[in-house]
């Protein structure tokens, strides 16, 4: 079931109606059954993976907490991590690894014929795997205590709003909200409803319409026109952002109307002024996860590397892993390395730029901020080209066209007009949110302004929105 489908609307209305009349214990039981039904609607066979991961981490969490021997604690932690990453690795990376091993063996003159499997990637596996790891690691680090209530822990893992594409809520945040009674207030219900409405607008009007511009370009292997490639890059920034942020807003809104407070996953990334700022605003739950569970432990372990080089090596390895997390393909790895390189360059030049910009001139600072945002938008556009491309050869062809085959055509102005028309309302709203530093500023507008805004959004979705419930981009991860 897709969030942007009639089937899900019926499903949620039914679930929410029952939720309202149950007590806390049976709310949790019902949500657990609803979450499993929601996942089974995709493929019931993969429920076994969620149940396996849930049971193992529940058992390991108790053992880590009750063990007095540090080696025994570490043993159960490693067992949990290895099982989770092995499941993820088999389904997501097995064929990729052996395909490249076979290619390397052929280059070296060896005969190697591995057996490849026709494996379907279980939807959401990368997200709930990282979520469950926060539980056992948190217990090992003595940040949280394990729960003895298995159904409540199972609900934490399978909670349907965030099951397929996040946000990656941590055990120390979401689990306590499951364990104690929740209060549904007018404020939460109204904010949650707005987030659902705004998320559907981003997905159905902006993202899916931008997809009609992007997909034809990437689906061809013909000689590219550089203008066409550039416009498709711009369109894909809006498509990917509105698709993924739209999903996240809907997920957070669904949780909020039921009394849950989930982590915000996007904070105006289109207004990022540098690459470090971008990763503080884009896919925040993943960025924080990678920072706390990969970057920080890795940085602390690289004691033999001195000076700034320690930072640079840690950043490159971390972003390599982040790129690989997105998918078993070389263009995702290049995507991670690309951003790792930009983060290194940022840390090299940022102190120098900061000294130059200490002018105290407000006008100059505003100009510099605008220039920085525009520059970062283009850095993002190139990065997302690496993310969206289907092969390295396609990346090379597209980048080559930007330099050597850049020419205007009649379609260029039409396509540019479409991009502007689809993105205009988003840019207006987010400019106000950025200026006020408030993602919920819309709710503070007067009644007439809000009603007009809601009507415009609703009208655009009904008249120009893409019908048919197109799948969200991040389901493939």
C-alpha positions as a Markdown table, in Angstrom:
| # | Residue | x | y | z |
|---|---|---|---|---|
| 1 | Unk | 0.0 | 0.0 | 0.0 |
| 2 | Unk | 1.3 | 3.4 | -1.0 |
| 3 | Unk | 0.7 | 6.5 | 1.2 |
| 4 | Unk | -0.6 | 8.2 | -1.9 |
| 5 | Unk | -3.3 | 5.6 | -2.7 |
| 6 | Unk | -6.9 | 5.2 | -1.9 |
| 7 | Unk | -6.2 | 1.8 | -0.4 |
| 8 | Unk | -3.9 | 3.3 | 2.2 |
| 9 | Unk | -6.4 | 6.0 | 3.0 |
| 10 | Unk | -9.1 | 3.4 | 3.8 |
| 11 | Unk | -6.6 | 1.3 | 5.7 |
| 12 | Unk | -5.5 | 4.2 | 7.9 |
| 13 | Unk | -9.0 | 5.5 | 8.6 |
| 14 | Unk | -10.0 | 2.0 | 9.7 |
| 15 | Unk | -6.8 | 1.6 | 11.9 |
| 16 | Unk | -7.2 | 5.1 | 13.4 |
| 17 | Unk | -10.9 | 4.6 | 14.2 |
| 18 | Unk | -10.1 | 1.4 | 16.1 |
| 19 | Unk | -7.0 | 3.1 | 17.7 |
| 20 | Unk | -9.2 | 5.8 | 19.3 |
| 21 | Unk | -11.4 | 3.4 | 21.2 |
| 22 | Unk | -8.7 | 1.1 | 22.6 |
| 23 | Unk | -6.7 | 1.4 | 25.8 |
| 24 | Unk | -2.9 | 1.7 | 25.6 |
| 25 | Unk | -2.1 | -2.0 | 25.7 |
| 26 | Unk | -4.5 | -2.9 | 22.9 |
| 27 | Unk | -3.5 | 0.1 | 20.9 |
| 28 | Unk | 0.0 | -1.3 | 20.7 |
| 29 | Unk | -1.3 | -4.8 | 19.9 |
| 30 | Unk | -3.5 | -3.5 | 17.1 |
| 31 | Unk | -0.8 | -1.3 | 15.7 |
| 32 | Unk | 1.6 | -4.3 | 15.6 |
| 33 | Unk | -1.0 | -6.4 | 13.7 |
| 34 | Unk | -1.7 | -3.4 | 11.4 |
| 35 | Unk | 2.0 | -2.9 | 10.7 |
| 36 | Unk | 2.5 | -6.6 | 9.8 |
| 37 | Unk | -0.6 | -6.4 | 7.5 |
| 38 | Unk | 0.8 | -3.2 | 5.9 |
| 39 | Unk | 4.1 | -4.9 | 5.2 |
| 40 | Unk | 2.5 | -8.2 | 4.1 |
| 41 | Unk | 0.6 | -6.2 | 1.4 |
| 42 | Unk | 4.0 | -5.8 | -0.3 |
| 43 | Unk | 5.2 | -9.4 | 0.1 |
| 44 | Unk | 4.1 | -11.5 | 3.1 |
| 45 | Unk | 7.2 | -13.8 | 2.7 |
| 46 | Unk | 9.5 | -11.1 | 3.9 |
| 47 | Unk | 7.7 | -10.8 | 7.3 |
| 48 | Unk | 9.9 | -13.7 | 8.3 |
| 49 | Unk | 13.0 | -11.4 | 8.0 |
| 50 | Unk | 11.4 | -8.7 | 10.2 |
| 51 | Unk | 10.4 | -11.4 | 12.8 |
| 52 | Unk | 13.9 | -12.9 | 12.8 |
| 53 | Unk | 15.6 | -9.6 | 13.3 |
| 54 | Unk | 13.1 | -8.6 | 16.0 |
| 55 | Unk | 13.5 | -11.9 | 17.9 |
| 56 | Unk | 17.3 | -11.9 | 17.8 |
| 57 | Unk | 17.7 | -8.3 | 18.8 |
| 58 | Unk | 15.1 | -8.6 | 21.6 |
| 59 | Unk | 17.0 | -11.7 | 23.0 |
| 60 | Unk | 20.4 | -10.1 | 22.6 |
| 61 | Unk | 19.3 | -6.9 | 24.2 |
| 62 | Unk | 18.3 | -8.7 | 27.4 |
| 63 | Unk | 21.5 | -10.7 | 27.4 |
| 64 | Unk | 23.7 | -7.6 | 26.9 |
| 65 | Unk | 22.0 | -5.9 | 29.8 |
| 66 | Unk | 22.0 | -8.9 | 32.2 |
| 67 | Unk | 25.6 | -10.0 | 31.5 |
| 68 | Unk | 28.2 | -8.9 | 34.0 |
| 69 | Unk | 31.2 | -10.0 | 31.8 |
| 70 | Unk | 32.2 | -7.4 | 29.2 |
| 71 | Unk | 33.3 | -10.0 | 26.8 |
| 72 | Unk | 29.9 | -11.7 | 27.0 |
| 73 | Unk | 28.2 | -8.3 | 26.4 |
| 74 | Unk | 30.3 | -7.8 | 23.4 |
| 75 | Unk | 29.6 | -11.3 | 22.1 |
| 76 | Unk | 25.9 | -10.8 | 22.1 |
| 77 | Unk | 26.3 | -7.3 | 20.5 |
| 78 | Unk | 28.4 | -8.7 | 17.7 |
| 79 | Unk | 26.0 | -11.6 | 17.2 |
| 80 | Unk | 23.1 | -9.1 | 16.8 |
| 81 | Unk | 25.1 | -6.9 | 14.4 |
| 82 | Unk | 26.4 | -9.8 | 12.3 |
| 83 | Unk | 23.0 | -11.3 | 11.9 |
| 84 | Unk | 21.4 | -8.0 | 10.9 |
| 85 | Unk | 24.1 | -7.0 | 8.5 |
| 86 | Unk | 24.3 | -10.6 | 7.1 |
| 87 | Unk | 20.6 | -10.5 | 6.2 |
| 88 | Unk | 21.0 | -7.1 | 4.7 |
| 89 | Unk | 24.2 | -8.1 | 2.9 |
| 90 | Unk | 22.7 | -11.3 | 1.4 |
| 91 | Unk | 19.6 | -9.6 | 0.0 |
| 92 | Unk | 21.2 | -6.3 | -1.1 |
| 93 | Unk | 24.9 | -7.0 | -1.9 |
| 94 | Unk | 25.5 | -10.7 | -2.5 |
| 95 | Unk | 25.1 | -10.6 | -6.3 |
| 96 | Unk | 26.9 | -7.3 | -6.6 |
| 97 | Unk | 29.9 | -8.5 | -4.7 |
| 98 | Unk | 30.3 | -11.8 | -6.6 |
| 99 | Unk | 29.7 | -10.1 | -9.9 |
| 100 | Unk | 32.6 | -7.8 | -9.3 |
| 101 | Unk | 34.7 | -10.6 | -7.9 |
| 102 | Unk | 34.1 | -12.5 | -11.1 |
| 103 | Unk | 35.0 | -9.5 | -13.2 |
| 104 | Unk | 38.3 | -9.1 | -11.3 |
| 105 | Unk | 39.1 | -12.8 | -11.6 |
| 106 | Unk | 38.6 | -12.6 | -15.4 |
| 107 | Unk | 40.9 | -9.6 | -15.6 |
| 108 | Unk | 43.6 | -11.5 | -13.7 |
| 109 | Unk | 43.2 | -14.5 | -15.9 |
| 110 | Unk | 41.4 | -16.8 | -13.4 |
| 111 | Unk | 38.2 | -18.8 | -14.0 |
| 112 | Unk | 35.6 | -18.0 | -11.4 |
| 113 | Unk | 31.9 | -18.8 | -12.0 |
| 114 | Unk | 29.9 | -18.0 | -8.9 |
| 115 | Unk | 26.3 | -18.9 | -8.5 |
| 116 | Unk | 24.1 | -15.9 | -8.6 |
| 117 | Unk | 20.7 | -15.8 | -7.0 |
| 118 | Unk | 17.5 | -14.2 | -8.3 |
| 119 | Unk | 16.9 | -12.2 | -5.1 |
| 120 | Unk | 14.2 | -9.7 | -4.6 |
| 121 | Unk | 15.2 | -6.8 | -2.3 |
| 122 | Unk | 12.8 | -6.7 | 0.6 |
| 123 | Unk | 11.3 | -3.2 | 0.8 |
| 124 | Unk | 12.5 | -1.2 | 3.8 |
| 125 | Unk | 15.2 | -3.6 | 4.9 |
| 126 | Unk | 17.9 | -1.0 | 5.0 |
| 127 | Unk | 15.7 | 1.2 | 7.3 |
| 128 | Unk | 14.5 | -1.3 | 9.8 |
| 129 | Unk | 18.0 | -2.9 | 10.0 |
| 130 | Unk | 19.6 | 0.4 | 11.0 |
| 131 | Unk | 16.6 | 1.0 | 13.4 |
| 132 | Unk | 17.1 | -2.3 | 15.2 |
| 133 | Unk | 20.8 | -1.8 | 15.6 |
| 134 | Unk | 20.2 | 1.4 | 17.6 |
| 135 | Unk | 18.5 | -0.8 | 20.2 |
| 136 | Unk | 21.3 | -3.3 | 20.9 |
| 137 | Unk | 24.1 | -0.7 | 20.5 |
| 138 | Unk | 22.2 | 1.6 | 22.8 |
| 139 | Unk | 22.0 | -1.1 | 25.5 |
| 140 | Unk | 25.6 | -1.9 | 25.1 |
| 141 | Unk | 26.6 | 1.7 | 25.5 |
| 142 | Unk | 24.3 | 1.9 | 28.5 |
| 143 | Unk | 22.1 | 4.6 | 26.9 |
| 144 | Unk | 18.9 | 2.7 | 27.3 |
| 145 | Unk | 17.5 | -0.3 | 29.2 |
| 146 | Unk | 16.0 | -3.3 | 27.3 |
| 147 | Unk | 12.3 | -3.9 | 27.4 |
| 148 | Unk | 10.9 | -7.3 | 28.5 |
| 149 | Unk | 7.7 | -6.6 | 26.5 |
| 150 | Unk | 8.2 | -8.3 | 23.3 |
| 151 | Unk | 5.1 | -7.0 | 21.5 |
| 152 | Unk | 6.1 | -3.4 | 22.2 |
| 153 | Unk | 9.6 | -4.0 | 20.9 |
| 154 | Unk | 8.2 | -5.7 | 17.8 |
| 155 | Unk | 6.0 | -2.6 | 17.2 |
| 156 | Unk | 9.1 | -0.4 | 17.5 |
| 157 | Unk | 10.7 | -2.4 | 14.7 |
| 158 | Unk | 7.6 | -2.6 | 12.5 |
| 159 | Unk | 5.8 | 0.6 | 13.1 |
| 160 | Unk | 4.1 | 1.1 | 9.8 |
| 161 | Unk | 4.5 | 4.9 | 9.2 |
| 162 | Unk | 8.3 | 4.6 | 9.2 |
| 163 | Unk | 8.7 | 1.0 | 8.2 |
| 164 | Unk | 9.4 | 1.3 | 4.5 |
| 165 | Unk | 11.5 | 4.5 | 4.2 |
| 166 | Unk | 12.1 | 5.9 | 7.6 |
| 167 | Unk | 12.7 | 8.2 | 9.3 |
| 168 | Unk | 15.1 | 6.0 | 11.2 |
| 169 | Unk | 13.8 | 6.6 | 14.7 |
| 170 | Unk | 16.1 | 5.4 | 17.4 |
| 171 | Unk | 15.2 | 3.1 | 20.3 |
| 172 | Unk | 15.8 | 5.7 | 22.9 |
| 173 | Unk | 13.3 | 8.0 | 21.2 |
| 174 | Unk | 10.4 | 5.9 | 19.8 |
| 175 | Unk | 10.4 | 2.9 | 22.1 |
| 176 | Unk | 9.6 | 4.9 | 25.3 |
| 177 | Unk | 6.6 | 6.4 | 23.4 |
| 178 | Unk | 5.4 | 2.9 | 22.7 |
| 179 | Unk | 5.8 | 1.8 | 26.2 |
| 180 | Unk | 3.8 | 4.6 | 27.8 |
| 181 | Unk | 0.3 | 5.8 | 27.1 |
| 182 | Unk | 0.1 | 8.5 | 24.4 |
| 183 | Unk | -2.1 | 11.6 | 24.4 |
| 184 | Unk | -3.8 | 12.7 | 21.2 |
| 185 | Unk | -4.2 | 16.5 | 21.4 |
| 186 | Unk | -5.8 | 18.9 | 19.0 |
| 187 | Unk | -2.3 | 20.5 | 18.4 |
| 188 | Unk | -0.7 | 17.2 | 17.4 |
| 189 | Unk | -3.7 | 16.1 | 15.3 |
| 190 | Unk | -3.7 | 19.5 | 13.4 |
| 191 | Unk | 0.1 | 19.5 | 12.9 |
| 192 | Unk | 0.0 | 15.8 | 11.8 |
| 193 | Unk | -2.8 | 16.5 | 9.3 |
| 194 | Unk | -0.9 | 19.4 | 7.9 |
| 195 | Unk | 2.2 | 17.3 | 7.4 |
| 196 | Unk | 0.2 | 14.6 | 5.7 |
| 197 | Unk | -1.4 | 17.1 | 3.4 |
| 198 | Unk | 1.9 | 18.9 | 2.6 |
| 199 | Unk | 3.7 | 15.6 | 2.0 |
| 200 | Unk | 1.0 | 14.4 | -0.4 |
| 201 | Unk | 1.2 | 17.7 | -2.3 |
| 202 | Unk | 5.0 | 17.4 | -2.6 |
| 203 | Unk | 4.7 | 13.8 | -3.9 |
| 204 | Unk | 1.7 | 14.0 | -6.1 |
| 205 | Unk | 2.1 | 17.4 | -7.7 |
| 206 | Unk | 5.8 | 18.2 | -7.6 |
| 207 | Unk | 7.8 | 14.9 | -7.5 |
| 208 | Unk | 5.7 | 12.9 | -9.9 |
| 209 | Unk | 5.4 | 15.7 | -12.4 |
| 210 | Unk | 9.1 | 16.3 | -12.2 |
| 211 | Unk | 9.5 | 12.6 | -12.8 |
| 212 | Unk | 7.9 | 13.0 | -16.2 |
| 213 | Unk | 10.7 | 15.4 | -17.1 |
| 214 | Unk | 13.5 | 13.3 | -15.6 |
| 215 | Unk | 12.7 | 9.7 | -16.6 |
| 216 | Unk | 12.7 | 10.1 | -20.4 |
| 217 | Unk | 16.2 | 11.6 | -20.2 |
| 218 | Unk | 17.7 | 8.8 | -18.1 |
| 219 | Unk | 15.8 | 6.0 | -20.0 |
| 220 | Unk | 17.7 | 6.7 | -23.2 |
| 221 | Unk | 21.3 | 6.0 | -24.2 |
| 222 | Unk | 21.3 | 8.3 | -27.2 |
| 223 | Unk | 23.7 | 11.3 | -27.6 |
| 224 | Unk | 22.6 | 13.8 | -24.9 |
| 225 | Unk | 22.0 | 17.5 | -25.4 |
| 226 | Unk | 23.8 | 19.3 | -22.5 |
| 227 | Unk | 20.8 | 21.6 | -22.0 |
| 228 | Unk | 18.5 | 18.7 | -21.7 |
| 229 | Unk | 20.8 | 17.0 | -19.2 |
| 230 | Unk | 21.1 | 20.2 | -17.1 |
| 231 | Unk | 17.4 | 20.7 | -16.9 |
| 232 | Unk | 16.8 | 17.1 | -16.0 |
| 233 | Unk | 19.4 | 17.5 | -13.2 |
| 234 | Unk | 17.5 | 20.5 | -11.9 |
| 235 | Unk | 14.2 | 18.6 | -12.1 |
| 236 | Unk | 15.6 | 15.6 | -10.4 |
| 237 | Unk | 16.8 | 17.6 | -7.4 |
| 238 | Unk | 13.1 | 18.7 | -6.9 |
| 239 | Unk | 11.8 | 15.2 | -7.7 |
| 240 | Unk | 14.0 | 13.3 | -5.3 |
| 241 | Unk | 13.6 | 15.9 | -2.5 |
| 242 | Unk | 9.8 | 16.2 | -2.8 |
| 243 | Unk | 9.4 | 12.5 | -3.2 |
| 244 | Unk | 11.5 | 11.5 | -0.1 |
| 245 | Unk | 10.6 | 14.5 | 2.0 |
| 246 | Unk | 6.9 | 14.0 | 1.0 |
| 247 | Unk | 7.1 | 10.4 | 2.3 |
| 248 | Unk | 8.8 | 11.6 | 5.5 |
| 249 | Unk | 6.3 | 14.3 | 6.2 |
| 250 | Unk | 3.4 | 11.9 | 5.7 |
| 251 | Unk | 5.1 | 9.3 | 8.0 |
| 252 | Unk | 5.7 | 11.9 | 10.7 |
| 253 | Unk | 2.2 | 13.2 | 10.3 |
| 254 | Unk | 0.6 | 9.8 | 10.6 |
| 255 | Unk | 2.6 | 9.2 | 13.8 |
| 256 | Unk | 1.7 | 12.6 | 15.2 |
| 257 | Unk | -2.1 | 12.2 | 14.8 |
| 258 | Unk | -1.7 | 9.0 | 16.8 |
| 259 | Unk | 0.3 | 10.8 | 19.5 |
| 260 | Unk | 3.8 | 9.9 | 18.4 |
| 261 | Unk | 6.6 | 12.4 | 18.0 |
| 262 | Unk | 9.1 | 11.2 | 15.3 |
| 263 | Unk | 12.4 | 12.7 | 14.3 |
| 264 | Unk | 12.2 | 15.4 | 11.5 |
| 265 | Unk | 14.0 | 14.0 | 8.4 |
| 266 | Unk | 14.3 | 17.2 | 6.3 |
| 267 | Unk | 15.0 | 20.8 | 7.2 |
| 268 | Unk | 15.0 | 22.9 | 4.0 |
| 269 | Unk | 18.0 | 21.2 | 2.3 |
| 270 | Unk | 17.5 | 23.3 | -0.8 |
| 271 | Unk | 18.7 | 26.3 | 1.3 |
| 272 | Unk | 21.9 | 24.6 | 2.3 |
| 273 | Unk | 24.9 | 27.0 | 2.1 |
| 274 | Unk | 27.6 | 24.3 | 2.1 |
| 275 | Unk | 28.0 | 20.5 | 1.9 |
| 276 | Unk | 28.2 | 20.1 | 5.7 |
| 277 | Unk | 25.0 | 22.1 | 6.1 |
| 278 | Unk | 23.4 | 20.0 | 3.4 |
| 279 | Unk | 23.9 | 16.8 | 5.4 |
| 280 | Unk | 22.5 | 18.4 | 8.5 |
| 281 | Unk | 19.3 | 19.2 | 6.6 |
| 282 | Unk | 19.0 | 16.2 | 4.2 |
| 283 | Unk | 17.9 | 12.7 | 5.4 |
| 284 | Unk | 18.6 | 13.9 | 9.0 |
| 285 | Unk | 17.9 | 10.5 | 10.7 |
| 286 | Unk | 20.4 | 8.7 | 8.4 |
| 287 | Unk | 23.0 | 11.5 | 8.7 |
| 288 | Unk | 22.8 | 11.4 | 12.5 |
| 289 | Unk | 22.9 | 7.6 | 12.5 |
| 290 | Unk | 26.0 | 7.5 | 10.3 |
| 291 | Unk | 27.6 | 10.2 | 12.4 |
| 292 | Unk | 27.0 | 8.4 | 15.7 |
| 293 | Unk | 27.5 | 4.8 | 14.7 |
| 294 | Unk | 30.1 | 5.0 | 12.0 |
| 295 | Unk | 31.9 | 8.4 | 11.8 |
| 296 | Unk | 32.5 | 8.9 | 15.6 |
| 297 | Unk | 33.7 | 5.3 | 16.5 |
| 298 | Unk | 35.9 | 5.3 | 13.3 |
| 299 | Unk | 37.4 | 8.7 | 14.1 |
| 300 | Unk | 38.2 | 7.6 | 17.6 |
| 301 | Unk | 39.8 | 4.3 | 16.4 |
| 302 | Unk | 42.1 | 6.0 | 13.9 |
| 303 | Unk | 44.6 | 7.2 | 16.5 |
| 304 | Unk | 47.6 | 6.3 | 14.4 |
| 305 | Unk | 46.6 | 9.0 | 11.8 |
| 306 | Unk | 47.7 | 12.4 | 12.9 |
| 307 | Unk | 46.3 | 15.9 | 12.3 |
| 308 | Unk | 43.7 | 16.8 | 9.8 |
| 309 | Unk | 44.4 | 13.6 | 7.8 |
| 310 | Unk | 42.5 | 11.7 | 10.4 |
| 311 | Unk | 39.4 | 13.8 | 9.8 |
| 312 | Unk | 39.7 | 13.5 | 6.0 |
| 313 | Unk | 40.2 | 9.7 | 6.0 |
| 314 | Unk | 37.2 | 9.2 | 8.4 |
| 315 | Unk | 35.0 | 11.4 | 6.2 |
| 316 | Unk | 35.9 | 9.5 | 3.1 |
| 317 | Unk | 35.3 | 6.1 | 4.6 |
| 318 | Unk | 32.1 | 7.2 | 6.2 |
| 319 | Unk | 30.7 | 8.6 | 3.0 |
| 320 | Unk | 31.8 | 5.6 | 1.1 |
| 321 | Unk | 29.7 | 3.5 | 3.5 |
| 322 | Unk | 26.8 | 5.9 | 3.1 |
| 323 | Unk | 26.9 | 5.6 | -0.6 |
| 324 | Unk | 27.0 | 1.8 | -0.5 |
| 325 | Unk | 24.0 | 1.8 | 1.9 |
| 326 | Unk | 21.9 | 3.4 | -0.8 |
| 327 | Unk | 22.5 | 0.5 | -3.2 |
| 328 | Unk | 24.6 | -2.3 | -4.6 |
| 329 | Unk | 25.9 | -0.4 | -7.6 |
| 330 | Unk | 29.1 | 1.6 | -8.5 |
| 331 | Unk | 27.2 | 4.8 | -9.1 |
| 332 | Unk | 26.1 | 4.8 | -5.5 |
| 333 | Unk | 29.6 | 4.3 | -4.3 |
| 334 | Unk | 30.8 | 7.2 | -6.6 |
| 335 | Unk | 27.9 | 9.2 | -5.1 |
| 336 | Unk | 29.3 | 8.6 | -1.6 |
| 337 | Unk | 32.9 | 9.4 | -2.6 |
| 338 | Unk | 31.8 | 12.5 | -4.4 |
| 339 | Unk | 30.2 | 13.9 | -1.2 |
| 340 | Unk | 33.1 | 12.7 | 0.9 |
| 341 | Unk | 35.5 | 14.6 | -1.3 |
| 342 | Unk | 33.3 | 17.7 | -1.0 |
| 343 | Unk | 33.3 | 17.4 | 2.8 |
| 344 | Unk | 37.1 | 17.2 | 2.8 |
| 345 | Unk | 37.3 | 20.3 | 0.6 |
| 346 | Unk | 34.9 | 22.1 | 2.8 |
| 347 | Unk | 37.0 | 21.4 | 5.9 |
| 348 | Unk | 40.1 | 22.5 | 4.0 |
| 349 | Unk | 38.7 | 25.8 | 2.8 |
| 350 | Unk | 36.0 | 26.7 | 5.3 |
| 351 | Unk | 38.4 | 28.4 | 7.8 |
| 352 | Unk | 39.9 | 30.5 | 5.0 |
| 353 | Unk | 36.5 | 31.5 | 3.7 |
| 354 | Unk | 35.3 | 32.4 | 7.3 |
| 355 | Unk | 38.2 | 34.8 | 7.7 |
| 356 | Unk | 37.5 | 36.5 | 4.4 |
| 357 | Unk | 33.8 | 36.9 | 5.2 |
| 358 | Unk | 34.4 | 38.5 | 8.6 |
| 359 | Unk | 33.5 | 41.9 | 7.1 |
| 360 | Unk | 30.6 | 42.8 | 9.3 |
| 361 | Unk | 28.8 | 44.0 | 6.2 |
| 362 | Unk | 25.2 | 42.7 | 6.3 |
| 363 | Unk | 24.6 | 43.3 | 2.6 |
| 364 | Unk | 27.8 | 41.4 | 1.6 |
| 365 | Unk | 26.9 | 38.6 | 3.9 |
| 366 | Unk | 23.4 | 38.2 | 2.3 |
| 367 | Unk | 25.0 | 38.2 | -1.2 |
| 368 | Unk | 27.5 | 35.6 | -0.1 |
| 369 | Unk | 24.6 | 33.5 | 1.4 |
| 370 | Unk | 22.7 | 33.6 | -1.9 |
| 371 | Unk | 25.8 | 32.7 | -3.9 |
| 372 | Unk | 26.6 | 29.8 | -1.5 |
| 373 | Unk | 23.0 | 28.4 | -1.8 |
| 374 | Unk | 23.0 | 28.6 | -5.6 |
| 375 | Unk | 26.5 | 27.0 | -5.7 |
| 376 | Unk | 25.4 | 24.2 | -3.3 |
| 377 | Unk | 22.3 | 23.6 | -5.4 |
| 378 | Unk | 24.5 | 22.8 | -8.4 |
| 379 | Unk | 26.8 | 20.6 | -6.2 |
| 380 | Unk | 23.6 | 18.7 | -5.2 |
| 381 | Unk | 22.4 | 18.5 | -8.8 |
| 382 | Unk | 25.7 | 16.8 | -9.9 |
| 383 | Unk | 25.6 | 14.5 | -6.9 |
| 384 | Unk | 22.0 | 13.5 | -7.6 |
| 385 | Unk | 23.0 | 12.8 | -11.3 |
| 386 | Unk | 25.4 | 10.2 | -9.9 |
| 387 | Unk | 22.6 | 8.9 | -7.7 |
| 388 | Unk | 20.0 | 8.7 | -10.5 |
| 389 | Unk | 22.2 | 7.4 | -13.3 |
| 390 | Unk | 21.9 | 3.7 | -14.2 |
| 391 | Unk | 25.5 | 3.2 | -15.1 |
| 392 | Unk | 28.9 | 4.8 | -15.0 |
| 393 | Unk | 28.9 | 5.0 | -18.8 |
| 394 | Unk | 25.7 | 7.0 | -18.6 |
| 395 | Unk | 27.3 | 9.4 | -16.0 |
| 396 | Unk | 30.2 | 9.9 | -18.3 |
| 397 | Unk | 28.0 | 10.6 | -21.4 |
| 398 | Unk | 25.8 | 13.1 | -19.5 |
| 399 | Unk | 28.8 | 15.0 | -18.0 |
| 400 | Unk | 30.5 | 15.0 | -21.4 |
| 401 | Unk | 27.3 | 16.6 | -22.9 |
| 402 | Unk | 27.3 | 19.4 | -20.4 |
| 403 | Unk | 30.7 | 20.4 | -21.6 |
| 404 | Unk | 30.9 | 19.6 | -25.2 |
| 405 | Unk | 27.3 | 19.4 | -26.5 |
| 406 | Unk | 25.5 | 22.2 | -24.7 |
| 407 | Unk | 23.1 | 24.0 | -27.0 |
| 408 | Unk | 19.7 | 25.6 | -26.5 |
| 409 | Unk | 16.6 | 24.2 | -28.3 |
| 410 | Unk | 12.9 | 25.0 | -28.4 |
| 411 | Unk | 12.2 | 22.3 | -25.8 |
| 412 | Unk | 14.6 | 23.9 | -23.4 |
| 413 | Unk | 12.4 | 26.9 | -22.7 |
| 414 | Unk | 9.3 | 24.7 | -22.4 |
| 415 | Unk | 11.0 | 22.3 | -20.0 |
| 416 | Unk | 12.4 | 25.2 | -17.9 |
| 417 | Unk | 8.9 | 26.7 | -17.7 |
| 418 | Unk | 7.5 | 23.4 | -16.5 |
| 419 | Unk | 10.2 | 23.1 | -13.8 |
| 420 | Unk | 9.5 | 26.6 | -12.5 |
| 421 | Unk | 5.8 | 26.1 | -12.5 |
| 422 | Unk | 6.0 | 22.9 | -10.6 |
| 423 | Unk | 8.5 | 24.2 | -8.1 |
| 424 | Unk | 7.3 | 27.8 | -7.6 |
| 425 | Unk | 4.9 | 27.2 | -4.7 |
| 426 | Unk | 7.5 | 25.0 | -2.9 |
| 427 | Unk | 10.1 | 27.7 | -3.2 |
| 428 | Unk | 7.8 | 30.4 | -1.9 |
| 429 | Unk | 6.7 | 28.4 | 1.1 |
| 430 | Unk | 10.2 | 27.2 | 1.9 |
| 431 | Unk | 11.7 | 30.8 | 1.5 |
| 432 | Unk | 9.3 | 31.9 | 4.2 |
| 433 | Unk | 10.1 | 28.9 | 6.4 |
| 434 | Unk | 13.8 | 29.6 | 6.0 |
| 435 | Unk | 13.5 | 33.3 | 6.8 |
| 436 | Unk | 11.4 | 32.6 | 9.9 |
| 437 | Unk | 13.3 | 29.4 | 10.8 |
| 438 | Unk | 10.0 | 27.7 | 11.4 |
| 439 | Unk | 8.8 | 24.6 | 9.4 |
| 440 | Unk | 5.3 | 25.1 | 10.8 |
| 441 | Unk | 5.0 | 28.8 | 9.9 |
| 442 | Unk | 2.0 | 28.0 | 7.7 |
| 443 | Unk | 0.0 | 27.1 | 10.7 |
| 444 | Unk | 0.6 | 30.6 | 12.1 |
| 445 | Unk | -0.9 | 32.4 | 9.1 |
| 446 | Unk | -4.3 | 34.0 | 9.4 |
| 447 | Unk | -7.4 | 31.9 | 8.5 |
| 448 | Unk | -7.9 | 33.5 | 5.1 |
| 449 | Unk | -4.3 | 33.0 | 4.0 |
| 450 | Unk | -4.2 | 29.4 | 5.2 |
| 451 | Unk | -7.5 | 28.6 | 3.5 |
| 452 | Unk | -6.2 | 30.1 | 0.3 |
| 453 | Unk | -3.0 | 28.2 | 0.5 |
| 454 | Unk | -4.8 | 24.9 | 1.2 |
| 455 | Unk | -7.2 | 25.5 | -1.7 |
| 456 | Unk | -4.3 | 26.2 | -4.1 |
| 457 | Unk | -2.5 | 23.0 | -3.1 |
| 458 | Unk | -5.6 | 20.9 | -3.3 |
| 459 | Unk | -6.5 | 22.4 | -6.7 |
| 460 | Unk | -3.1 | 21.7 | -8.1 |
| 461 | Unk | -3.1 | 18.1 | -6.9 |
| 462 | Unk | -6.6 | 17.4 | -8.2 |
| 463 | Unk | -6.1 | 19.1 | -11.6 |
| 464 | Unk | -2.4 | 18.5 | -12.3 |
| 465 | Unk | -1.4 | 15.8 | -9.8 |
| 466 | Unk | -0.2 | 12.5 | -11.2 |
| 467 | Unk | -2.8 | 9.8 | -10.7 |
| 468 | Unk | -2.2 | 6.1 | -10.1 |
| 469 | Unk | -0.1 | 6.2 | -6.9 |
| 470 | Unk | 3.4 | 6.2 | -8.2 |
| 471 | Unk | 5.9 | 4.4 | -5.9 |
| 472 | Unk | 8.2 | 6.4 | -3.7 |
| 473 | Unk | 11.9 | 6.6 | -4.9 |
| 474 | Unk | 13.4 | 5.4 | -1.6 |
| 475 | Unk | 11.5 | 2.1 | -1.6 |
| 476 | Unk | 14.3 | 0.6 | -3.6 |
| 477 | Unk | 16.7 | 1.1 | -0.6 |
